[in-house]
PDB file of C-alpha atoms in Angstrom:
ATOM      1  CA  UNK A 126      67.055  24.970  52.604  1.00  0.00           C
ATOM      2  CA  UNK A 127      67.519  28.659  52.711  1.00  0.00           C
ATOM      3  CA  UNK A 128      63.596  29.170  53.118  1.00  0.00           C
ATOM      4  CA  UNK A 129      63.625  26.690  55.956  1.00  0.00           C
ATOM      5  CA  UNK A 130      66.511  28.754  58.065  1.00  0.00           C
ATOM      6  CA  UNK A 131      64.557  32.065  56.841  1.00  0.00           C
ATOM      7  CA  UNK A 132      61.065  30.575  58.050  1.00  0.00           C
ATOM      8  CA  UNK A 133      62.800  28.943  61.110  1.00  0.00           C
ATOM      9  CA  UNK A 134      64.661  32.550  62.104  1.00  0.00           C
ATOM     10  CA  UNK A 135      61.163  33.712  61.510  1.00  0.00           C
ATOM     11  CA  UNK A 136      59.639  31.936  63.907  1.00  0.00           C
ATOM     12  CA  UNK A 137      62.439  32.340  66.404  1.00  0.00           C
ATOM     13  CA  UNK A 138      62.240  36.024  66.829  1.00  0.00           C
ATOM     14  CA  UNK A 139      58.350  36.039  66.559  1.00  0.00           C
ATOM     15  CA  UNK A 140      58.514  33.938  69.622  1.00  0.00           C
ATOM     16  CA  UNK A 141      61.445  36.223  71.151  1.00  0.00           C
ATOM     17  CA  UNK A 142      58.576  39.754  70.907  1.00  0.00           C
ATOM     18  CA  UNK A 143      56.252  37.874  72.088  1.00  0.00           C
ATOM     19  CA  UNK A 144      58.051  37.082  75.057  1.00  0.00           C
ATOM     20  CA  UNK A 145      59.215  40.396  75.756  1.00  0.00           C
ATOM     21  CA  UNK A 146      55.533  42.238  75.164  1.00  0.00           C
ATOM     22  CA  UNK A 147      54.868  39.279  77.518  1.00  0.00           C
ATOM     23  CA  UNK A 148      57.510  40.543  80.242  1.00  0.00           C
ATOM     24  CA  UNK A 149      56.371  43.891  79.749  1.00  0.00           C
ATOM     25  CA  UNK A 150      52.863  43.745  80.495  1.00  0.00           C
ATOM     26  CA  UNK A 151      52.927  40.732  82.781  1.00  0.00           C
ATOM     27  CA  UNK A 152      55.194  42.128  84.981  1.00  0.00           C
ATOM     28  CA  UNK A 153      53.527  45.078  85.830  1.00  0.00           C
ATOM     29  CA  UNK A 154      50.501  43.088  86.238  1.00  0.00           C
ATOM     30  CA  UNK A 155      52.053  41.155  88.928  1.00  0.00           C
ATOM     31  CA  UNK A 156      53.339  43.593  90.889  1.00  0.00           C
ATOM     32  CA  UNK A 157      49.924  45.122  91.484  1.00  0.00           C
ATOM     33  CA  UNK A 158      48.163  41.582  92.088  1.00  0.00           C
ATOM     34  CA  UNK A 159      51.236  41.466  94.705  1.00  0.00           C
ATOM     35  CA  UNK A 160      50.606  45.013  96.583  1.00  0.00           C
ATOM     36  CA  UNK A 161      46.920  43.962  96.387  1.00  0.00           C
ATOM     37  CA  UNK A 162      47.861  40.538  98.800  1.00  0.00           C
ATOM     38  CA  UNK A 163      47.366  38.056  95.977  1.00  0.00           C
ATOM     39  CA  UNK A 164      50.377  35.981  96.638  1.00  0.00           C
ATOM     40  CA  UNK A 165      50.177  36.542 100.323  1.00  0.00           C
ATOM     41  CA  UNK A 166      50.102  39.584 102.922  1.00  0.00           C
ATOM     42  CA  UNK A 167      51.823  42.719 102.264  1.00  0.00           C
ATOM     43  CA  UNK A 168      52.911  44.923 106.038  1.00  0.00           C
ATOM     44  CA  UNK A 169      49.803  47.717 105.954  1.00  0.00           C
ATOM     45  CA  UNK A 170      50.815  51.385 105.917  1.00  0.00           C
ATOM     46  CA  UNK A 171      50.101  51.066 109.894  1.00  0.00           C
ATOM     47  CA  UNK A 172      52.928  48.768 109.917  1.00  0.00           C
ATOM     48  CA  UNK A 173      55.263  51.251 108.545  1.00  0.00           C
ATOM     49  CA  UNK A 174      54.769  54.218 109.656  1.00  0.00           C
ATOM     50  CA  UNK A 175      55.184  52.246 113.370  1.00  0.00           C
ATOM     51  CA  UNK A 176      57.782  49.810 112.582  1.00  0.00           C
ATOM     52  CA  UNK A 177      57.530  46.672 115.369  1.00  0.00           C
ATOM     53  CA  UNK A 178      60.922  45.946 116.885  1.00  0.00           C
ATOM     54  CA  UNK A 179      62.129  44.283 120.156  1.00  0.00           C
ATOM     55  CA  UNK A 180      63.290  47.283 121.703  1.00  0.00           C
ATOM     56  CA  UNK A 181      64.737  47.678 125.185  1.00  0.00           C
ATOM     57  CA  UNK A 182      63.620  49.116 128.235  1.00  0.00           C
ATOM     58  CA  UNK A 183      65.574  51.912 129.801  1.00  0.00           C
ATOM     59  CA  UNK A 184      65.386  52.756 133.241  1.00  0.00           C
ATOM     60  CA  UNK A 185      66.615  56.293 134.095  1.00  0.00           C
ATOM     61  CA  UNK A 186      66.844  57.341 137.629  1.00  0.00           C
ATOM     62  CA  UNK A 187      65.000  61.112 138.102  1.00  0.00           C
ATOM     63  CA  UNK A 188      68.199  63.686 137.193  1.00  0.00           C
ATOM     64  CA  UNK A 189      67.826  62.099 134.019  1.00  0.00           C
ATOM     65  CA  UNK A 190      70.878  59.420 134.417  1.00  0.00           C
ATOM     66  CA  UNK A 191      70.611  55.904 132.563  1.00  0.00           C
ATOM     67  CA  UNK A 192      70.178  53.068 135.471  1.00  0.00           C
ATOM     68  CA  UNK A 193      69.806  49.665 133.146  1.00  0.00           C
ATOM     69  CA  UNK A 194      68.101  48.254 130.588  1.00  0.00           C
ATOM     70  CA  UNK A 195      66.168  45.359 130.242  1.00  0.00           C
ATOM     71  CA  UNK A 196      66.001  43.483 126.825  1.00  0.00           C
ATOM     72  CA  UNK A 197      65.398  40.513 124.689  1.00  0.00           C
ATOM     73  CA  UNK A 198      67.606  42.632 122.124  1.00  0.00           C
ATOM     74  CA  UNK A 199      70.119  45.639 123.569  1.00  0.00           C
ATOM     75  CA  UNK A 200      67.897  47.973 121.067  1.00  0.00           C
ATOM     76  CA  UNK A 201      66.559  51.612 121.152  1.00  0.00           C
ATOM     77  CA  UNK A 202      65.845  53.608 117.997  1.00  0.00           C
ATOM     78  CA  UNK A 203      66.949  57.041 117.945  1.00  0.00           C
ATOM     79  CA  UNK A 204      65.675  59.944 115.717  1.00  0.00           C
ATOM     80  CA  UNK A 205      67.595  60.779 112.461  1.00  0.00           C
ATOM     81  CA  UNK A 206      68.460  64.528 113.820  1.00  0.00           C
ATOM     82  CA  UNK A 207      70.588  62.660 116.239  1.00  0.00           C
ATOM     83  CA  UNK A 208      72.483  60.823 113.898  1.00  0.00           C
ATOM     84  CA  UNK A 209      76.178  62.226 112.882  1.00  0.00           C
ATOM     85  CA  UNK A 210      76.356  63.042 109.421  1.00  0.00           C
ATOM     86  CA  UNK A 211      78.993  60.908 109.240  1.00  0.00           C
ATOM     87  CA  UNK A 212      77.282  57.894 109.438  1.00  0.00           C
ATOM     88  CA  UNK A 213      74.860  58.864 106.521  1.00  0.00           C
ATOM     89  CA  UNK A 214      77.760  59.789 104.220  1.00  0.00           C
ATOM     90  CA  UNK A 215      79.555  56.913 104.555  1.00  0.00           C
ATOM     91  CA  UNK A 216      76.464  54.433 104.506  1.00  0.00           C
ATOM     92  CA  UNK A 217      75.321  56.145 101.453  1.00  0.00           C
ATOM     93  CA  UNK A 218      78.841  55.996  99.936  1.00  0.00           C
ATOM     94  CA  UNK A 219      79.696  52.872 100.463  1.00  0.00           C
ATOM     95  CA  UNK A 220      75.913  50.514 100.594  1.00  0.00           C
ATOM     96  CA  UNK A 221      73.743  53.077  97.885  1.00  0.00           C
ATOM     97  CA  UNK A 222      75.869  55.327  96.130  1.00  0.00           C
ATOM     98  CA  UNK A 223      72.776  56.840  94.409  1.00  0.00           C
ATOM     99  CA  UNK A 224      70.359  56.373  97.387  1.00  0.00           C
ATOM    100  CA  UNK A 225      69.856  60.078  97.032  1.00  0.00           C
ATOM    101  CA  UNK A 226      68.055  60.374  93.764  1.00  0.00           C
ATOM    102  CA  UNK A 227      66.233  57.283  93.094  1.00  0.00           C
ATOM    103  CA  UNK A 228      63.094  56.153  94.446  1.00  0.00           C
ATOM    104  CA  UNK A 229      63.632  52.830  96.307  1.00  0.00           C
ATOM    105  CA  UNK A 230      64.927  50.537  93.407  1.00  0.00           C
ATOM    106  CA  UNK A 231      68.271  51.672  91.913  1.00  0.00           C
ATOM    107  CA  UNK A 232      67.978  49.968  87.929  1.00  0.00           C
ATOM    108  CA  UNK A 233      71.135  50.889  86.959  1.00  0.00           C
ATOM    109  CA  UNK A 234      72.281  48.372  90.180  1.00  0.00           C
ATOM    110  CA  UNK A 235      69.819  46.123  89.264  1.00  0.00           C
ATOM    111  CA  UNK A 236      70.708  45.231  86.052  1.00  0.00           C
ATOM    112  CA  UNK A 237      74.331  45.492  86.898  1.00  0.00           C
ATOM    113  CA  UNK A 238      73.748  42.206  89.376  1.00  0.00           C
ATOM    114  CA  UNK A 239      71.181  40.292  86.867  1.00  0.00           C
ATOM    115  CA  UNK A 240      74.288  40.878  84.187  1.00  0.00           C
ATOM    116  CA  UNK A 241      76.951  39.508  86.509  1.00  0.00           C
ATOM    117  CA  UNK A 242      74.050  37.109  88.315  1.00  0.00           C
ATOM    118  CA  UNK A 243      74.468  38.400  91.730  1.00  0.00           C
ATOM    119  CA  UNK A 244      77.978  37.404  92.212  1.00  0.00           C
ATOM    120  CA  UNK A 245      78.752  41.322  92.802  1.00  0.00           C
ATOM    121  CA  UNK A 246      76.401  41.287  95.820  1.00  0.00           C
ATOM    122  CA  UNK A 247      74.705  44.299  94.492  1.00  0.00           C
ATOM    123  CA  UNK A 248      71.085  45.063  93.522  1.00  0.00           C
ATOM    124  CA  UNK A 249      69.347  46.107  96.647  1.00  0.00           C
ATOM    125  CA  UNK A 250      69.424  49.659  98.022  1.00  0.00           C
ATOM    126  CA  UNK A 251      69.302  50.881 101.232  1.00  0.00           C
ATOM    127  CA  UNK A 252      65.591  51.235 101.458  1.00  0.00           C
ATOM    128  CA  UNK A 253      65.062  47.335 100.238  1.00  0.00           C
ATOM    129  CA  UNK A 254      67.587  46.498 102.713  1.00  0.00           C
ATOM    130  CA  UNK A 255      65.484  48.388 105.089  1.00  0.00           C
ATOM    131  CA  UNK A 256      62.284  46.714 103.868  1.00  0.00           C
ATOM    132  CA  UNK A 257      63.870  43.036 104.135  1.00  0.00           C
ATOM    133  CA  UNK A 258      64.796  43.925 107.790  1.00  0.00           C
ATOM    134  CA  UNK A 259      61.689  45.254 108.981  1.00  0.00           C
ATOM    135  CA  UNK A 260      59.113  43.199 107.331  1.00  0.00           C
ATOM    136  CA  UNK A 261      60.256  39.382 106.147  1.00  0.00           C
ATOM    137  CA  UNK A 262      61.058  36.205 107.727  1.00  0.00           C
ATOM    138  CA  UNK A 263      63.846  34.700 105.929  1.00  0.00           C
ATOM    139  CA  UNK A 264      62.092  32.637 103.165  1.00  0.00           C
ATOM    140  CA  UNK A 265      62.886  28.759 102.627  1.00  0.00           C
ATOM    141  CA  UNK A 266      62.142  28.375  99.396  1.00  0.00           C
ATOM    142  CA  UNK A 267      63.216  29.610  95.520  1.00  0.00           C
ATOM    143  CA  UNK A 268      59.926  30.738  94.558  1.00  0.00           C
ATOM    144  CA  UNK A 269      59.814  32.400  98.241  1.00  0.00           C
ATOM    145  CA  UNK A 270      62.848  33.861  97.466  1.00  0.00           C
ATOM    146  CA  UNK A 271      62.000  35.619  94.440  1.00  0.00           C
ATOM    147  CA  UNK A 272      58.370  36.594  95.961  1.00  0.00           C
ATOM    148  CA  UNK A 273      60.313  38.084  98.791  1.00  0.00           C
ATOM    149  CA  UNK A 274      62.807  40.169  96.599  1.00  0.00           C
ATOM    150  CA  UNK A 275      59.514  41.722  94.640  1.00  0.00           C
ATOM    151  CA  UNK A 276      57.510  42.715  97.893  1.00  0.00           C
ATOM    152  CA  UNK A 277      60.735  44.514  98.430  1.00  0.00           C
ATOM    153  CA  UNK A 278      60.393  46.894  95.934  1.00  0.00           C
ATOM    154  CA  UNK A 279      56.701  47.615  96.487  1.00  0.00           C
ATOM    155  CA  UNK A 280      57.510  48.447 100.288  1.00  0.00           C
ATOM    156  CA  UNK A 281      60.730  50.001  99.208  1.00  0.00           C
ATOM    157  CA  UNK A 282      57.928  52.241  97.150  1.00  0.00           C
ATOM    158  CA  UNK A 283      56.258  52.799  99.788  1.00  0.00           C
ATOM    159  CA  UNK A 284      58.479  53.689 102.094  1.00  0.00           C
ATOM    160  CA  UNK A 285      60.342  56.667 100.210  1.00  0.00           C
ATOM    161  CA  UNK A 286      56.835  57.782  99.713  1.00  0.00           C
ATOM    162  CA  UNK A 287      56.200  58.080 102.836  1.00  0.00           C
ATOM    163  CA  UNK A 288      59.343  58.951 104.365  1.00  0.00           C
ATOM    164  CA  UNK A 289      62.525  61.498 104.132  1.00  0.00           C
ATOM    165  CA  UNK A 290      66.109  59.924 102.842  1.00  0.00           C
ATOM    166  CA  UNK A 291      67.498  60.862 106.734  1.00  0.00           C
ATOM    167  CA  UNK A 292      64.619  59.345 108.434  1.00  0.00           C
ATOM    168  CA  UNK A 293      64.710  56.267 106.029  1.00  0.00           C
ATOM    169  CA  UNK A 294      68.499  55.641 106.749  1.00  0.00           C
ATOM    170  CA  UNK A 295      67.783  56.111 110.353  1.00  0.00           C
ATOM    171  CA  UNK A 296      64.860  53.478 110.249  1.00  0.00           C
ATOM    172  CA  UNK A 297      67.710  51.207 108.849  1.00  0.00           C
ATOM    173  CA  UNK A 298      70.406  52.084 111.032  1.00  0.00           C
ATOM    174  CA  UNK A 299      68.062  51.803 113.855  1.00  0.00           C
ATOM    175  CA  UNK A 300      66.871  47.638 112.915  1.00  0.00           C
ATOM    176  CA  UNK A 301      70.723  46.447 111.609  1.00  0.00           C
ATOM    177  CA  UNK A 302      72.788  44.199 113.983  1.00  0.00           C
ATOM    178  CA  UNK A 303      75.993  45.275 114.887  1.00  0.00           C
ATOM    179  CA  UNK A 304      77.391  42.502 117.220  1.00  0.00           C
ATOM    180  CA  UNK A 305      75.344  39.760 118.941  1.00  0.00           C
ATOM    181  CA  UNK A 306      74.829  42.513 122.069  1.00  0.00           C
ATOM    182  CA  UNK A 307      74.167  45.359 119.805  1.00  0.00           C
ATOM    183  CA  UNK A 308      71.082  46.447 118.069  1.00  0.00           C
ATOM    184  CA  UNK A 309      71.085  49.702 116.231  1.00  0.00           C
ATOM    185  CA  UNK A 310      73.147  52.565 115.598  1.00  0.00           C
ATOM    186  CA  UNK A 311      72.316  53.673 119.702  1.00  0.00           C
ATOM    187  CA  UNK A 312      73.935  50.329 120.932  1.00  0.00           C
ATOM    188  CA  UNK A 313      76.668  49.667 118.503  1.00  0.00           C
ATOM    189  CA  UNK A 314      78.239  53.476 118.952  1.00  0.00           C
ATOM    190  CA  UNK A 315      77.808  52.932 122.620  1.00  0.00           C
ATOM    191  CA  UNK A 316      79.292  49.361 122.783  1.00  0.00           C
ATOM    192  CA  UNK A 317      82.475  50.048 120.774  1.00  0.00           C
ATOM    193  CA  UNK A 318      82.991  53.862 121.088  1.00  0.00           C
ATOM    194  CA  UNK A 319      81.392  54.649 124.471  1.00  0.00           C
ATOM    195  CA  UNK A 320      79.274  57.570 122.335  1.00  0.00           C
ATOM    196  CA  UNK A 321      76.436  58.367 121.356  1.00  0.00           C
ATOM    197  CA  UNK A 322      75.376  57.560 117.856  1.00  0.00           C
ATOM    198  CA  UNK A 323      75.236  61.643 117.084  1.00  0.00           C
ATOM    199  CA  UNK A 324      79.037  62.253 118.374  1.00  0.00           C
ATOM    200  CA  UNK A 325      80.937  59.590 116.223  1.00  0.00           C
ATOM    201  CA  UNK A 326      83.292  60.964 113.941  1.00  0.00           C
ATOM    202  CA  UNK A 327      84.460  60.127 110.484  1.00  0.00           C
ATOM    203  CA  UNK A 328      86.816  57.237 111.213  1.00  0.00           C
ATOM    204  CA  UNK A 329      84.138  55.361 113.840  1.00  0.00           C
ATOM    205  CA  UNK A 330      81.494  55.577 111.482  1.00  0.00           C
ATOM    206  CA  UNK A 331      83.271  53.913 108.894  1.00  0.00           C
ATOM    207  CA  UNK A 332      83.798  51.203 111.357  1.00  0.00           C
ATOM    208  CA  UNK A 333      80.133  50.678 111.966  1.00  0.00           C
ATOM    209  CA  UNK A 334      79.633  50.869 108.501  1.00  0.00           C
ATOM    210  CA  UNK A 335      82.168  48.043 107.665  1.00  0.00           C
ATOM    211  CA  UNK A 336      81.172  45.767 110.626  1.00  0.00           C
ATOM    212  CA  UNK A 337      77.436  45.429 108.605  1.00  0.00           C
ATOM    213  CA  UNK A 338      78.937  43.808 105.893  1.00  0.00           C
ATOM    214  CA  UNK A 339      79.626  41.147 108.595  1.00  0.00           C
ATOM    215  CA  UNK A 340      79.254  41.315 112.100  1.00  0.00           C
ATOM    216  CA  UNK A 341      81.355  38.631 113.426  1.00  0.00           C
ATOM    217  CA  UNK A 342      84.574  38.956 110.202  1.00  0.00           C
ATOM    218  CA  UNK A 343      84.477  42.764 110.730  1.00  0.00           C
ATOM    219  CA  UNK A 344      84.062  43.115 114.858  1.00  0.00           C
ATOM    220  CA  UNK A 345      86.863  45.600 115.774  1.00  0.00           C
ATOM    221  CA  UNK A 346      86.990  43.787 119.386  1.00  0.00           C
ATOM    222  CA  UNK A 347      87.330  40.242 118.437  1.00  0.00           C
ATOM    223  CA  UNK A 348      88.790  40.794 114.322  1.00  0.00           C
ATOM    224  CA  UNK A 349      90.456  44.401 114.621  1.00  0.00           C
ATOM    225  CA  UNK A 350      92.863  43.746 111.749  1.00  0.00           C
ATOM    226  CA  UNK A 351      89.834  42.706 109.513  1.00  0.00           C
ATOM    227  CA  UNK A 352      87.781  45.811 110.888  1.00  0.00           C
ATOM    228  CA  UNK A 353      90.447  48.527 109.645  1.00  0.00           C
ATOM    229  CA  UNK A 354      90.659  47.090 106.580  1.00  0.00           C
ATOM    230  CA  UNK A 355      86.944  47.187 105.943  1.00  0.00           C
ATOM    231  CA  UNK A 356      87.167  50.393 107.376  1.00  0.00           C
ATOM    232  CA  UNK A 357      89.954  51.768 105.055  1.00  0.00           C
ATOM    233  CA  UNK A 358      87.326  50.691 102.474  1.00  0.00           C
ATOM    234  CA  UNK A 359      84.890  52.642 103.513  1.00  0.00           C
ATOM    235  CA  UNK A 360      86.951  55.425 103.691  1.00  0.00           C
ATOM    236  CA  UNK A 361      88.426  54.714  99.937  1.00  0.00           C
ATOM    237  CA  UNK A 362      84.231  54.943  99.133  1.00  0.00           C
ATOM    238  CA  UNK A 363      84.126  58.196 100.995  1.00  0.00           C
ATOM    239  CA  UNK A 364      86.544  59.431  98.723  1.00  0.00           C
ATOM    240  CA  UNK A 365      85.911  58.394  95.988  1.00  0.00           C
ATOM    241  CA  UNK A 366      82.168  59.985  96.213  1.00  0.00           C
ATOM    242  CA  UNK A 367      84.089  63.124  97.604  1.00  0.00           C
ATOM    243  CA  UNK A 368      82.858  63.131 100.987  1.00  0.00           C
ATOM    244  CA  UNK A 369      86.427  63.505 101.974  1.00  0.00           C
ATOM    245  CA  UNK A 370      89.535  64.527 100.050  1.00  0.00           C
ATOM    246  CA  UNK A 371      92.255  62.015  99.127  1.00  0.00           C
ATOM    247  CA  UNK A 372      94.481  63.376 101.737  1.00  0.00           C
ATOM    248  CA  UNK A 373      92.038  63.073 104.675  1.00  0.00           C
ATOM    249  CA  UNK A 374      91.559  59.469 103.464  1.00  0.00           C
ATOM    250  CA  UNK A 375      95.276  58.579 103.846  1.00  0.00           C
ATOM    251  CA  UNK A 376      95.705  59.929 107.067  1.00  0.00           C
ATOM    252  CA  UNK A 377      92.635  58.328 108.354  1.00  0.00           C
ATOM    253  CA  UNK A 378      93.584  54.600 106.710  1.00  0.00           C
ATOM    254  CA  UNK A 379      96.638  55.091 109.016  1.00  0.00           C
ATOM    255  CA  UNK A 380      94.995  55.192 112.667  1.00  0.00           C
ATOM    256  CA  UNK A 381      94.433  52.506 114.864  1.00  0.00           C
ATOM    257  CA  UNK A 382      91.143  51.777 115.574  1.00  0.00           C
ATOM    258  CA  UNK A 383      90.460  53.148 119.666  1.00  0.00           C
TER     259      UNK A 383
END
């Protein structure tokens, strides 16, 4: 009997290496079949260094003055130099906390949401976020799913190759939806502060943070209650990654949102 659980065990944890030698090797071997278009097309370095987007058309009048703008979506992009800092830090703080010193694919995060199967909502950094914004159609499938989520990390790859931290969180802030009139950062700082996106301060920028967790819940015009709180969350993150001090947090969870 004891031989039979001994050769049983055995043959258990033979089986248990070879899966994981499996894992290893396969894996790596499927990513590269991916980036080479085996399992369907990949966006070409073209594609991303001149992200497609439905942006708007501005009319300005000759001293320079905005007239209109015609659009399918209210959308321009803007350049990450004119971009306050504010919005970075509390993006950063509060989406990626390490988005400044890994490469596209935070493991640590990764692992953290395959633990706790998703049900933290974590896993995907800003530059995946980024990639899934830019360059998917929402998939119908499981297996499209999980194809989807690994040509995110080769473009994710690609993309902090090719680009700066800044101009990556601008090419993000630049694609996200921040009400069903706005369209990047330009739009959203000028449809609920009046401003342009490089002017906002600390305490609008961790409303436009909070209202991309969701658009419609966190909408300071139509949910303003539910906005400061997400805001006062993002603040809390700001702290706690000491982008601001404990006491500028507190007095900035107090305000009203204007």
């Amino acid at each position: 009997m004891n031989k039979e659980k001994k050769a049983s065990k055995s043959f258990i944890v033979k089986w248990m290496w070879r899966g994981f030698f499996a894992f290893i090797i396969g894996l790596p071997l499927f990513l590269i079949l991916l980036s080479f278009n085996v399992f369907g097309d990949l966006p070409k370095i073209e594609e991303l260094e001149n992200p497609k987007s439905n942006l708007a058309t501005e009319v300005f009048s000759e001293d320079g003055e905005l007239l209109g703008k015609y659009f399918i979506q209210n959308r321009s992009n803007v350049a990450h130099d004119s971009i306050s800092h504010w919005m970075y830090d509390a993006l950063v703080s509060t989406e990626d906390e390490r988005f400044r010193s890994h490469h596209g694919i935070d493991l640590r995060a990764l692992v953290r949401a395959v633990v706790k199967l998703g049900n933290d909502g974590g896993g995907s950094t800003i530059t995946q976020q980024l990639a899934k914004n830019l360059f998917h159609d929402k998939p119908t499938s499981k297996l499209g799913r999980i194809l989807q989520k690994f040509k995110e990390w080769i473009i994710s790859v690609r993309l902090e190759k090719r680009y700066t931290k800044n101009e990556i969180i601008a090419m993000y802030l630049n694609t996200v939806k921040f009400s069903g009139h706005s369209f990047g950062i330009k739009a959203g700082a000028k449809e609920f502060f009046n401003k342009s996106p490089k002017n906002l301060n600390v305490q609008e920028s961790a409303v436009l943070v909070g209202i991309l967790k969701a658009n419609t819940t966190f909408n300071p015009k139509r949910n303003p209650k539910n906005s400061k709180k997400r805001r006062n969350v993002v603040l809390k993150q700001m702290s706690k990654n000491e982008i601001i001090s404990e006491q500028v947090k507190d007095s900035l969870q107090k305000l009203p949102i204007e």
